[in-house]
Structure formats: structure tokens, C-alpha cells
Amino acid sequence: IVGGTIATVESHPWIAAIFWRSRSKQKVFRCGGSLISPCWVLTAAHCFPDGSNTRARRFSVTLGKNALNETEPTREQTFKVEKVVIHEEFDNSEGNFNNDIALLKLKANDGHCAQESRTVKTVCLPPPRQSLQAGIFCEIAGYGKEKKGLWYNSQYLREAQVSPLAHDVCRKPDYYGDMITANMFCAGRPDWSRDACEGDSGGPLVCEMDNRFFLFGIVSWGEGCAKEYRPGVYTTVTNYNQWIEQKTGLSSITAG
Ligand code: 4AZ
């Protein structure tokens, strides 16, 4: 996150940190994600570049995490990944990550996955076709870089407020033109001061409606970070309610 502030995980209790286990058994931070039900995390498809369902065992998910390089056993919950489900139409042939959405199924320990606590809670999915108004305040959170080009991620969870842009604006030639499909929306600040950055991918963009937060976007891509006319690009979660239901077998996660 560029231009944001340090956050506590209690204010983003659905955030997931996705790690990959290297051949030398090192846990390497890969992406953010969002807990949508006790055993399912929603994230970005491009976090799994080799598209491998078979390598699920190399991934783990930690919930309730404040600091990337510290473990707080009383607040955190860590799970192995049982299954990686990548959207069948995920496509980067045009360089724009179309259908950038994936689901991770957590492996239960003693018959349960995530257990609700002060630091771990599920996020609501917005109702299908609920439109996102340009200009409202939404928030993003993640462990990604504080500036483009740094070689290290943020040590602590960070958050920033951004606002959705109208589709026609982001599809203008001085913005991203026709790179922006109907499965994406852009969000940023009028002064370009705050944005998601490398390492925030897969993480949540939530917006408040009637005093609840709903997961409207998944951090997907952008040219640089906090750069003029290059807002962050997010996967439009409301286009995928059916896909999510079909893959998770949960029919009413919308109710949160
Ligand atoms: C990335 O590389 C990335 N400014 C994520 C988000 C943005 C740029 C890059 C948006 O994961």
C-alpha cells in the first residue's frame, strides 16, 4: 500500500496472508486474500502463475496477522490449502489479467477451518449486480510495498482509502483505454496519492453500505503504484457471485 497508514488486523479481520513454501522449506509471502466463509479465501488468479491445482500443498494461509515477519499465536490462525480453484477464463494474453479471481479451500484442523475471533471474521459479498458508485470511499489493505521499486514488502498490515472511478473514465485513452474490461474497475485518489502496490495483489477492496463492509474488489493490477492516470485495477467481485457459489457450494454467503 502506497500512502496509507499502519492498520490493525482487527479493522480488516477478513484479510488473509498467502504463503508459498519453497523447496528449501522457506515460507515466502505471495499474496493477500479475503476470508469469505470459514473454509474459503477469495484471491487473485495471477497469484498462481503456473495455474497448478496439484501444488495446493505448497501453499498456506494465515488469518489474523498484523506483522508479516512475526507470529502472534493467540491472534493468528494458520491453515494448509486443500484446493486452489482458478477461474477457467482467467486470461493474461492481452496483459490485463481478465477474470483475475481464484478460491483457496482451507484444510480443516480437527473438523473446523477459521474460527471467529476479534482478529478473524468473514467478509460479506455484495448482492449480485449491486453497482458501485463512483466517488464513494472504499478501503484497501495489504502487506505489499510502500513504494514501487522497493525490494521489500511492508512489515505491517497497511490500509488506505480509495474511491472507485467511473468505467468510462478509466477506459479513456489517457487512462487505461480498452485494457479495462467489464470484469474490472479502477479506484484511486484525485491526487494519485494512495494506491495498492506489489504484494497487495489478491487482497480486499471493501466499501461500506448500511454500516457493513462488502467485498467489492480484489487487488489485481496497475501500471506502477500511485502514478498519475494509472489508478489501481480491481476484479469486480459482483460479476462472480454465481461462480463463487458453484465452486464453494455455499448458496447464501451473500448474507454474510
Ligand atoms: C502488483 O504487482 C501490483 N497499483 C498490484 C497492484 C498495483 C500495481 C501492481 C496497483 O501486484
PDB file of C-alpha atoms and ligand atoms in Angstrom:
ATOM      1  CA  ILE A   1       0.000   0.000   0.000  1.00  0.00           C
ATOM      2  CA  VAL A   2       1.373   3.418  -1.019  1.00  0.00           C
ATOM      3  CA  GLY A   3       0.346   6.481   1.000  1.00  0.00           C
ATOM      4  CA  GLY A   4      -1.564   4.518   3.626  1.00  0.00           C
ATOM      5  CA  THR A   5      -1.198   4.010   7.341  1.00  0.00           C
ATOM      6  CA  ILE A   6      -0.447   1.063   9.593  1.00  0.00           C
ATOM      7  CA  ALA A   7      -3.639  -0.824  10.377  1.00  0.00           C
ATOM      8  CA  THR A   8      -4.544  -3.396  12.972  1.00  0.00           C
ATOM      9  CA  VAL A   9      -5.919  -6.677  11.757  1.00  0.00           C
ATOM     10  CA  GLU A  10      -8.992  -6.103  13.961  1.00  0.00           C
ATOM     11  CA  SER A  11     -10.131  -3.484  11.443  1.00  0.00           C
ATOM     12  CA  HIS A  12      -9.598  -5.890   8.479  1.00  0.00           C
ATOM     13  CA  PRO A  13     -10.324  -9.230  10.175  1.00  0.00           C
ATOM     14  CA  TRP A  14     -11.066 -10.977   6.852  1.00  0.00           C
ATOM     15  CA  ILE A  15      -7.595 -10.369   5.464  1.00  0.00           C
ATOM     16  CA  ALA A  16      -5.588 -13.470   4.574  1.00  0.00           C
ATOM     17  CA  ALA A  17      -1.824 -13.714   4.061  1.00  0.00           C
ATOM     18  CA  ILE A  18      -0.999 -16.391   1.476  1.00  0.00           C
ATOM     19  CA  PHE A  19       2.424 -18.036   1.716  1.00  0.00           C
ATOM     20  CA  TRP A  20       4.264 -20.386  -0.594  1.00  0.00           C
ATOM     21  CA  ARG A  21       6.690 -22.983   0.697  1.00  0.00           C
ATOM     22  CA  SER A  22       9.904 -23.040  -1.298  1.00  0.00           C
ATOM     23  CA  ARG A  23      11.949 -26.187  -1.928  1.00  0.00           C
ATOM     24  CA  SER A  24      14.174 -25.184   0.997  1.00  0.00           C
ATOM     25  CA  LYS A  25      11.030 -25.023   3.214  1.00  0.00           C
ATOM     26  CA  GLN A  26      11.143 -21.232   3.475  1.00  0.00           C
ATOM     27  CA  LYS A  27       7.724 -19.609   3.788  1.00  0.00           C
ATOM     28  CA  VAL A  28       7.604 -16.895   1.147  1.00  0.00           C
ATOM     29  CA  PHE A  29       4.786 -14.315   1.230  1.00  0.00           C
ATOM     30  CA  ARG A  30       2.866 -14.499  -2.061  1.00  0.00           C
ATOM     31  CA  CYS A  31      -0.408 -12.534  -1.975  1.00  0.00           C
ATOM     32  CA  GLY A  32      -3.299 -11.193   0.041  1.00  0.00           C
ATOM     33  CA  GLY A  33      -6.779 -12.681   0.124  1.00  0.00           C
ATOM     34  CA  SER A  34     -10.164 -12.340   1.856  1.00  0.00           C
ATOM     35  CA  LEU A  35     -11.954 -14.862   4.068  1.00  0.00           C
ATOM     36  CA  ILE A  36     -15.481 -15.249   2.645  1.00  0.00           C
ATOM     37  CA  SER A  37     -16.551 -18.290   4.690  1.00  0.00           C
ATOM     38  CA  PRO A  38     -14.741 -20.354   7.341  1.00  0.00           C
ATOM     39  CA  CYS A  39     -13.028 -22.633   4.789  1.00  0.00           C
ATOM     40  CA  TRP A  40     -12.753 -20.358   1.721  1.00  0.00           C
ATOM     41  CA  VAL A  41     -10.434 -17.479   0.803  1.00  0.00           C
ATOM     42  CA  LEU A  42     -11.038 -15.337  -2.297  1.00  0.00           C
ATOM     43  CA  THR A  43      -7.909 -14.029  -4.039  1.00  0.00           C
ATOM     44  CA  ALA A  44      -6.459 -13.233  -7.483  1.00  0.00           C
ATOM     45  CA  ALA A  45      -5.777 -15.908 -10.123  1.00  0.00           C
ATOM     46  CA  HIS A  46      -2.472 -14.315 -11.115  1.00  0.00           C
ATOM     47  CA  CYS A  47      -1.067 -15.236  -7.681  1.00  0.00           C
ATOM     48  CA  PHE A  48      -0.762 -18.782  -9.083  1.00  0.00           C
ATOM     49  CA  PRO A  49       1.258 -18.267 -12.261  1.00  0.00           C
ATOM     50  CA  ASP A  50       1.697 -21.911 -13.169  1.00  0.00           C
ATOM     51  CA  GLY A  51      -2.044 -22.482 -12.774  1.00  0.00           C
ATOM     52  CA  SER A  52      -1.346 -25.604 -10.786  1.00  0.00           C
ATOM     53  CA  ASN A  53      -4.157 -27.237  -8.835  1.00  0.00           C
ATOM     54  CA  THR A  54      -1.792 -30.008  -7.857  1.00  0.00           C
ATOM     55  CA  ARG A  55       0.559 -27.770  -5.912  1.00  0.00           C
ATOM     56  CA  ALA A  56      -2.042 -26.720  -3.339  1.00  0.00           C
ATOM     57  CA  ARG A  57       0.086 -28.372  -0.660  1.00  0.00           C
ATOM     58  CA  ARG A  58       2.821 -25.817  -1.194  1.00  0.00           C
ATOM     59  CA  PHE A  59       0.514 -23.003  -0.026  1.00  0.00           C
ATOM     60  CA  SER A  60      -0.623 -21.967   3.430  1.00  0.00           C
ATOM     61  CA  VAL A  61      -2.916 -19.187   4.643  1.00  0.00           C
ATOM     62  CA  THR A  62      -2.576 -17.178   7.849  1.00  0.00           C
ATOM     63  CA  LEU A  63      -5.539 -15.196   9.202  1.00  0.00           C
ATOM     64  CA  GLY A  64      -5.375 -12.534  11.921  1.00  0.00           C
ATOM     65  CA  LYS A  65      -1.864 -11.400  11.010  1.00  0.00           C
ATOM     66  CA  ASN A  66      -0.544  -7.912  11.894  1.00  0.00           C
ATOM     67  CA  ALA A  67       3.144  -8.281  11.046  1.00  0.00           C
ATOM     68  CA  LEU A  68       4.494 -10.335   8.150  1.00  0.00           C
ATOM     69  CA  ASN A  69       7.638 -11.465   9.921  1.00  0.00           C
ATOM     70  CA  GLU A  70       6.272 -12.061  13.399  1.00  0.00           C
ATOM     71  CA  THR A  71       3.963 -14.773  14.675  1.00  0.00           C
ATOM     72  CA  GLU A  72       1.316 -13.987  17.288  1.00  0.00           C
ATOM     73  CA  PRO A  73      -0.128 -17.403  18.172  1.00  0.00           C
ATOM     74  CA  THR A  74      -3.031 -16.028  20.212  1.00  0.00           C
ATOM     75  CA  ARG A  75      -4.360 -13.887  17.336  1.00  0.00           C
ATOM     76  CA  GLU A  76      -3.355 -15.875  14.271  1.00  0.00           C
ATOM     77  CA  GLN A  77      -4.841 -18.969  12.643  1.00  0.00           C
ATOM     78  CA  THR A  78      -2.835 -20.841  10.007  1.00  0.00           C
ATOM     79  CA  PHE A  79      -4.149 -23.437   7.571  1.00  0.00           C
ATOM     80  CA  LYS A  80      -2.834 -25.676   4.851  1.00  0.00           C
ATOM     81  CA  VAL A  81      -4.525 -25.273   1.477  1.00  0.00           C
ATOM     82  CA  GLU A  82      -6.582 -28.224   0.260  1.00  0.00           C
ATOM     83  CA  LYS A  83      -7.514 -26.903  -3.169  1.00  0.00           C
ATOM     84  CA  VAL A  84      -6.698 -23.982  -5.483  1.00  0.00           C
ATOM     85  CA  VAL A  85      -9.564 -23.101  -7.845  1.00  0.00           C
ATOM     86  CA  ILE A  86      -8.523 -20.696 -10.610  1.00  0.00           C
ATOM     87  CA  HIS A  87     -11.192 -19.125 -12.834  1.00  0.00           C
ATOM     88  CA  GLU A  88     -11.437 -21.152 -16.047  1.00  0.00           C
ATOM     89  CA  GLU A  89     -11.382 -17.967 -18.134  1.00  0.00           C
ATOM     90  CA  PHE A  90      -8.514 -16.244 -16.393  1.00  0.00           C
ATOM     91  CA  ASP A  91      -6.633 -14.691 -19.295  1.00  0.00           C
ATOM     92  CA  ASN A  92      -3.496 -12.610 -19.423  1.00  0.00           C
ATOM     93  CA  SER A  93      -2.923 -12.859 -23.187  1.00  0.00           C
ATOM     94  CA  GLU A  94      -3.722  -9.136 -23.505  1.00  0.00           C
ATOM     95  CA  GLY A  95      -1.640  -8.283 -20.451  1.00  0.00           C
ATOM     96  CA  ASN A  96      -4.672  -7.221 -18.403  1.00  0.00           C
ATOM     97  CA  PHE A  97      -5.478 -10.194 -16.141  1.00  0.00           C
ATOM     98  CA  ASN A  98      -9.098 -10.661 -17.263  1.00  0.00           C
ATOM     99  CA  ASN A  99     -11.140 -12.814 -14.795  1.00  0.00           C
ATOM    100  CA  ASP A 100      -8.429 -12.425 -12.151  1.00  0.00           C
ATOM    101  CA  ILE A 101     -10.158 -14.443  -9.426  1.00  0.00           C
ATOM    102  CA  ALA A 102      -9.348 -17.644  -7.554  1.00  0.00           C
ATOM    103  CA  LEU A 103     -10.548 -19.518  -4.467  1.00  0.00           C
ATOM    104  CA  LEU A 104      -8.466 -21.369  -1.898  1.00  0.00           C
ATOM    105  CA  LYS A 105     -10.087 -24.077   0.173  1.00  0.00           C
ATOM    106  CA  LEU A 106      -8.531 -24.251   3.626  1.00  0.00           C
ATOM    107  CA  LYS A 107      -7.807 -27.623   5.122  1.00  0.00           C
ATOM    108  CA  ALA A 108      -9.729 -28.138   8.379  1.00  0.00           C
ATOM    109  CA  ASN A 109      -7.876 -28.861  11.619  1.00  0.00           C
ATOM    110  CA  ASP A 110      -9.950 -31.099  13.952  1.00  0.00           C
ATOM    111  CA  GLY A 111     -13.040 -30.589  11.817  1.00  0.00           C
ATOM    112  CA  HIS A 112     -13.026 -26.819  11.527  1.00  0.00           C
ATOM    113  CA  CYS A 113     -11.363 -24.099   9.482  1.00  0.00           C
ATOM    114  CA  ALA A 114     -11.406 -20.438  10.577  1.00  0.00           C
ATOM    115  CA  GLN A 115     -12.958 -19.722  13.961  1.00  0.00           C
ATOM    116  CA  GLU A 116     -14.403 -16.277  14.522  1.00  0.00           C
ATOM    117  CA  SER A 117     -12.460 -14.056  16.914  1.00  0.00           C
ATOM    118  CA  ARG A 118     -11.553 -10.398  17.313  1.00  0.00           C
ATOM    119  CA  THR A 119      -8.866 -10.812  14.657  1.00  0.00           C
ATOM    120  CA  VAL A 120     -10.573 -13.299  12.309  1.00  0.00           C
ATOM    121  CA  LYS A 121     -14.003 -12.754  10.691  1.00  0.00           C
ATOM    122  CA  THR A 122     -15.568 -13.369   7.290  1.00  0.00           C
ATOM    123  CA  VAL A 123     -16.410 -10.505   4.912  1.00  0.00           C
ATOM    124  CA  CYS A 124     -19.794 -10.167   3.178  1.00  0.00           C
ATOM    125  CA  LEU A 125     -20.089 -10.496  -0.580  1.00  0.00           C
ATOM    126  CA  PRO A 126     -22.204  -7.764  -2.164  1.00  0.00           C
ATOM    127  CA  PRO A 127     -25.506  -8.833  -3.700  1.00  0.00           C
ATOM    128  CA  PRO A 128     -25.189  -9.764  -7.403  1.00  0.00           C
ATOM    129  CA  ARG A 129     -25.319  -6.750  -9.714  1.00  0.00           C
ATOM    130  CA  GLN A 130     -25.050  -4.324  -6.793  1.00  0.00           C
ATOM    131  CA  SER A 131     -23.405  -1.409  -8.548  1.00  0.00           C
ATOM    132  CA  LEU A 132     -20.557   0.505  -7.075  1.00  0.00           C
ATOM    133  CA  GLN A 133     -20.987   4.259  -7.121  1.00  0.00           C
ATOM    134  CA  ALA A 134     -18.056   6.268  -8.386  1.00  0.00           C
ATOM    135  CA  GLY A 135     -16.648   8.597  -5.773  1.00  0.00           C
ATOM    136  CA  ILE A 136     -17.638   6.775  -2.575  1.00  0.00           C
ATOM    137  CA  PHE A 137     -14.898   5.865  -0.100  1.00  0.00           C
ATOM    138  CA  CYS A 138     -13.681   2.319  -0.014  1.00  0.00           C
ATOM    139  CA  GLU A 139     -10.658   0.840   1.678  1.00  0.00           C
ATOM    140  CA  ILE A 140      -7.839  -1.411   0.641  1.00  0.00           C
ATOM    141  CA  ALA A 141      -5.483  -3.286   2.936  1.00  0.00           C
ATOM    142  CA  GLY A 142      -2.352  -5.340   2.476  1.00  0.00           C
ATOM    143  CA  TYR A 143       1.229  -6.239   3.307  1.00  0.00           C
ATOM    144  CA  GLY A 144       2.565  -5.008  -0.061  1.00  0.00           C
ATOM    145  CA  LYS A 145       5.195  -2.424  -0.910  1.00  0.00           C
ATOM    146  CA  GLU A 146       5.035   1.145   0.335  1.00  0.00           C
ATOM    147  CA  LYS A 147       6.605   2.382  -2.894  1.00  0.00           C
ATOM    148  CA  LYS A 148       7.110   0.986  -6.373  1.00  0.00           C
ATOM    149  CA  GLY A 149      10.592  -0.456  -6.791  1.00  0.00           C
ATOM    150  CA  LEU A 150      11.330  -1.225  -3.141  1.00  0.00           C
ATOM    151  CA  TRP A 151      12.619  -4.767  -2.794  1.00  0.00           C
ATOM    152  CA  TYR A 152      10.802  -5.444   0.470  1.00  0.00           C
ATOM    153  CA  ASN A 153       7.152  -5.664   1.488  1.00  0.00           C
ATOM    154  CA  SER A 154       5.626  -3.687   4.332  1.00  0.00           C
ATOM    155  CA  GLN A 155       6.461  -5.258   7.674  1.00  0.00           C
ATOM    156  CA  TYR A 156       2.974  -4.374   8.987  1.00  0.00           C
ATOM    157  CA  LEU A 157      -0.531  -4.533   7.598  1.00  0.00           C
ATOM    158  CA  ARG A 158      -1.430  -1.190   5.987  1.00  0.00           C
ATOM    159  CA  GLU A 159      -4.663   0.398   4.813  1.00  0.00           C
ATOM    160  CA  ALA A 160      -5.687   3.295   2.573  1.00  0.00           C
ATOM    161  CA  GLN A 161      -8.904   4.873   1.361  1.00  0.00           C
ATOM    162  CA  VAL A 162      -9.550   4.956  -2.380  1.00  0.00           C
ATOM    163  CA  SER A 163     -12.609   5.770  -4.491  1.00  0.00           C
ATOM    164  CA  PRO A 164     -13.970   3.869  -7.492  1.00  0.00           C
ATOM    165  CA  LEU A 165     -13.708   5.690 -10.830  1.00  0.00           C
ATOM    166  CA  ALA A 166     -16.471   5.571 -13.412  1.00  0.00           C
ATOM    167  CA  HIS A 167     -15.856   2.899 -16.067  1.00  0.00           C
ATOM    168  CA  ASP A 168     -15.912   5.437 -18.920  1.00  0.00           C
ATOM    169  CA  VAL A 169     -13.257   7.483 -17.168  1.00  0.00           C
ATOM    170  CA  CYS A 170     -10.860   4.600 -16.647  1.00  0.00           C
ATOM    171  CA  ARG A 171     -11.428   3.432 -20.247  1.00  0.00           C
ATOM    172  CA  LYS A 172     -10.367   6.816 -21.641  1.00  0.00           C
ATOM    173  CA  PRO A 173      -7.204   6.692 -23.744  1.00  0.00           C
ATOM    174  CA  ASP A 174      -5.243   8.819 -21.241  1.00  0.00           C
ATOM    175  CA  TYR A 175      -6.093   6.244 -18.556  1.00  0.00           C
ATOM    176  CA  TYR A 176      -6.029   2.546 -19.499  1.00  0.00           C
ATOM    177  CA  GLY A 177      -8.234   2.571 -22.631  1.00  0.00           C
ATOM    178  CA  ASP A 178      -9.708  -0.787 -23.595  1.00  0.00           C
ATOM    179  CA  MET A 179      -7.412  -2.732 -21.250  1.00  0.00           C
ATOM    180  CA  ILE A 180     -10.260  -2.281 -18.734  1.00  0.00           C
ATOM    181  CA  THR A 181     -12.906  -4.973 -19.313  1.00  0.00           C
ATOM    182  CA  ALA A 182     -16.365  -5.289 -17.746  1.00  0.00           C
ATOM    183  CA  ASN A 183     -14.771  -7.564 -15.136  1.00  0.00           C
ATOM    184  CA  MET A 184     -12.595  -4.771 -13.754  1.00  0.00           C
ATOM    185  CA  PHE A 185     -12.932  -1.372 -12.177  1.00  0.00           C
ATOM    186  CA  CYS A 186     -10.392   1.269 -11.225  1.00  0.00           C
ATOM    187  CA  ALA A 187     -10.019   3.027  -7.887  1.00  0.00           C
ATOM    188  CA  GLY A 188      -7.709   5.762  -6.701  1.00  0.00           C
ATOM    189  CA  ARG A 189      -7.456   9.289  -5.365  1.00  0.00           C
ATOM    190  CA  PRO A 190      -7.878  12.540  -7.284  1.00  0.00           C
ATOM    191  CA  ASP A 191      -4.293  13.448  -6.267  1.00  0.00           C
ATOM    192  CA  TRP A 192      -2.943   9.931  -7.027  1.00  0.00           C
ATOM    193  CA  SER A 193      -1.504   9.753  -3.509  1.00  0.00           C
ATOM    194  CA  ARG A 194      -2.753   6.357  -2.388  1.00  0.00           C
ATOM    195  CA  ASP A 195      -2.797   3.019  -4.139  1.00  0.00           C
ATOM    196  CA  ALA A 196      -2.234  -0.702  -3.884  1.00  0.00           C
ATOM    197  CA  CYS A 197       1.224  -1.898  -4.913  1.00  0.00           C
ATOM    198  CA  GLU A 198       3.191  -5.092  -5.469  1.00  0.00           C
ATOM    199  CA  GLY A 199       2.374  -7.649  -2.793  1.00  0.00           C
ATOM    200  CA  ASP A 200      -1.141  -6.309  -2.230  1.00  0.00           C
ATOM    201  CA  SER A 201      -2.485  -8.444  -5.081  1.00  0.00           C
ATOM    202  CA  GLY A 202      -5.360 -10.729  -4.187  1.00  0.00           C
ATOM    203  CA  GLY A 203      -6.280  -8.583  -1.190  1.00  0.00           C
ATOM    204  CA  PRO A 204      -9.564  -6.828  -0.418  1.00  0.00           C
ATOM    205  CA  LEU A 205     -11.199  -3.597  -1.530  1.00  0.00           C
ATOM    206  CA  VAL A 206     -14.212  -3.181   0.750  1.00  0.00           C
ATOM    207  CA  CYS A 207     -16.873  -0.472   0.737  1.00  0.00           C
ATOM    208  CA  GLU A 208     -19.356   0.340   3.471  1.00  0.00           C
ATOM    209  CA  MET A 209     -23.078   0.080   2.767  1.00  0.00           C
ATOM    210  CA  ASP A 210     -25.646   0.367   5.595  1.00  0.00           C
ATOM    211  CA  ASN A 211     -22.922   0.044   8.255  1.00  0.00           C
ATOM    212  CA  ARG A 212     -21.430  -3.180   6.879  1.00  0.00           C
ATOM    213  CA  PHE A 213     -18.388  -3.756   4.768  1.00  0.00           C
ATOM    214  CA  PHE A 214     -18.787  -5.629   1.496  1.00  0.00           C
ATOM    215  CA  LEU A 215     -16.010  -7.074  -0.634  1.00  0.00           C
ATOM    216  CA  PHE A 216     -16.371  -5.251  -3.963  1.00  0.00           C
ATOM    217  CA  GLY A 217     -12.875  -5.666  -5.374  1.00  0.00           C
ATOM    218  CA  ILE A 218      -9.800  -7.881  -5.479  1.00  0.00           C
ATOM    219  CA  VAL A 219      -6.463  -6.088  -5.942  1.00  0.00           C
ATOM    220  CA  SER A 220      -5.442  -7.128  -9.465  1.00  0.00           C
ATOM    221  CA  TRP A 221      -3.032  -4.855 -11.342  1.00  0.00           C
ATOM    222  CA  GLY A 222      -1.947  -1.368 -12.293  1.00  0.00           C
ATOM    223  CA  GLU A 223       0.885   0.363 -14.094  1.00  0.00           C
ATOM    224  CA  GLY A 224       3.226   1.293 -11.281  1.00  0.00           C
ATOM    225  CA  CYS A 225       1.818   2.438  -7.960  1.00  0.00           C
ATOM    226  CA  ALA A 226       0.220   5.804  -7.112  1.00  0.00           C
ATOM    227  CA  LYS A 227       1.120   7.038 -10.594  1.00  0.00           C
ATOM    228  CA  GLU A 228      -0.802   9.792 -12.440  1.00  0.00           C
ATOM    229  CA  TYR A 229      -3.589   8.463 -14.680  1.00  0.00           C
ATOM    230  CA  ARG A 230      -2.706   4.924 -13.618  1.00  0.00           C
ATOM    231  CA  PRO A 231      -5.138   4.012 -10.820  1.00  0.00           C
ATOM    232  CA  GLY A 232      -5.242   0.569  -9.246  1.00  0.00           C
ATOM    233  CA  VAL A 233      -7.323  -2.019 -11.130  1.00  0.00           C
ATOM    234  CA  TYR A 234      -9.604  -4.387  -9.223  1.00  0.00           C
ATOM    235  CA  THR A 235     -11.580  -7.506 -10.149  1.00  0.00           C
ATOM    236  CA  THR A 236     -15.349  -6.778  -9.989  1.00  0.00           C
ATOM    237  CA  VAL A 237     -16.480  -9.321  -7.389  1.00  0.00           C
ATOM    238  CA  THR A 238     -20.218  -8.847  -8.176  1.00  0.00           C
ATOM    239  CA  ASN A 239     -19.638 -10.435 -11.607  1.00  0.00           C
ATOM    240  CA  TYR A 240     -18.699 -13.705  -9.935  1.00  0.00           C
ATOM    241  CA  ASN A 241     -21.414 -14.477  -7.343  1.00  0.00           C
ATOM    242  CA  GLN A 242     -22.560 -17.490  -9.373  1.00  0.00           C
ATOM    243  CA  TRP A 243     -19.046 -18.744  -9.988  1.00  0.00           C
ATOM    244  CA  ILE A 244     -18.259 -18.479  -6.268  1.00  0.00           C
ATOM    245  CA  GLU A 245     -21.468 -20.307  -5.310  1.00  0.00           C
ATOM    246  CA  GLN A 246     -20.787 -23.020  -7.838  1.00  0.00           C
ATOM    247  CA  LYS A 247     -17.214 -23.598  -6.668  1.00  0.00           C
ATOM    248  CA  THR A 248     -17.764 -23.355  -2.925  1.00  0.00           C
ATOM    249  CA  GLY A 249     -21.188 -24.968  -2.823  1.00  0.00           C
ATOM    250  CA  LEU A 250     -22.310 -22.249  -0.425  1.00  0.00           C
ATOM    251  CA  SER A 251     -25.577 -20.704  -1.524  1.00  0.00           C
ATOM    252  CA  SER A 252     -26.078 -17.835   0.880  1.00  0.00           C
ATOM    253  CA  ILE A 253     -22.635 -16.465   1.659  1.00  0.00           C
ATOM    254  CA  THR A 254     -24.047 -13.196   0.300  1.00  0.00           C
ATOM    255  CA  ALA A 255     -25.925 -12.846   3.578  1.00  0.00           C
ATOM    256  CA  GLY A 256     -22.547 -12.713   5.342  1.00  0.00           C
TER     257      GLY A 256
HETATM  258  C1  4AZ B   1       1.327  -5.972  -8.323  1.00  0.00           C
HETATM  259  O1  4AZ B   1       2.347  -6.036  -8.987  1.00  0.00           O
HETATM  260  C2  4AZ B   1       0.518  -4.738  -8.360  1.00  0.00           C
HETATM  261  N1  4AZ B   1      -1.101  -0.019  -8.304  1.00  0.00           N
HETATM  262  C3  4AZ B   1      -0.665  -4.673  -7.648  1.00  0.00           C
HETATM  263  C4  4AZ B   1      -1.422  -3.513  -7.675  1.00  0.00           C
HETATM  264  C5  4AZ B   1      -0.989  -2.427  -8.397  1.00  0.00           C
HETATM  265  C6  4AZ B   1       0.200  -2.478  -9.092  1.00  0.00           C
HETATM  266  C7  4AZ B   1       0.953  -3.643  -9.077  1.00  0.00           C
HETATM  267  C8  4AZ B   1      -1.840  -1.185  -8.403  1.00  0.00           C
HETATM  268  O2  4AZ B   1       0.968  -6.918  -7.625  1.00  0.00           O
END
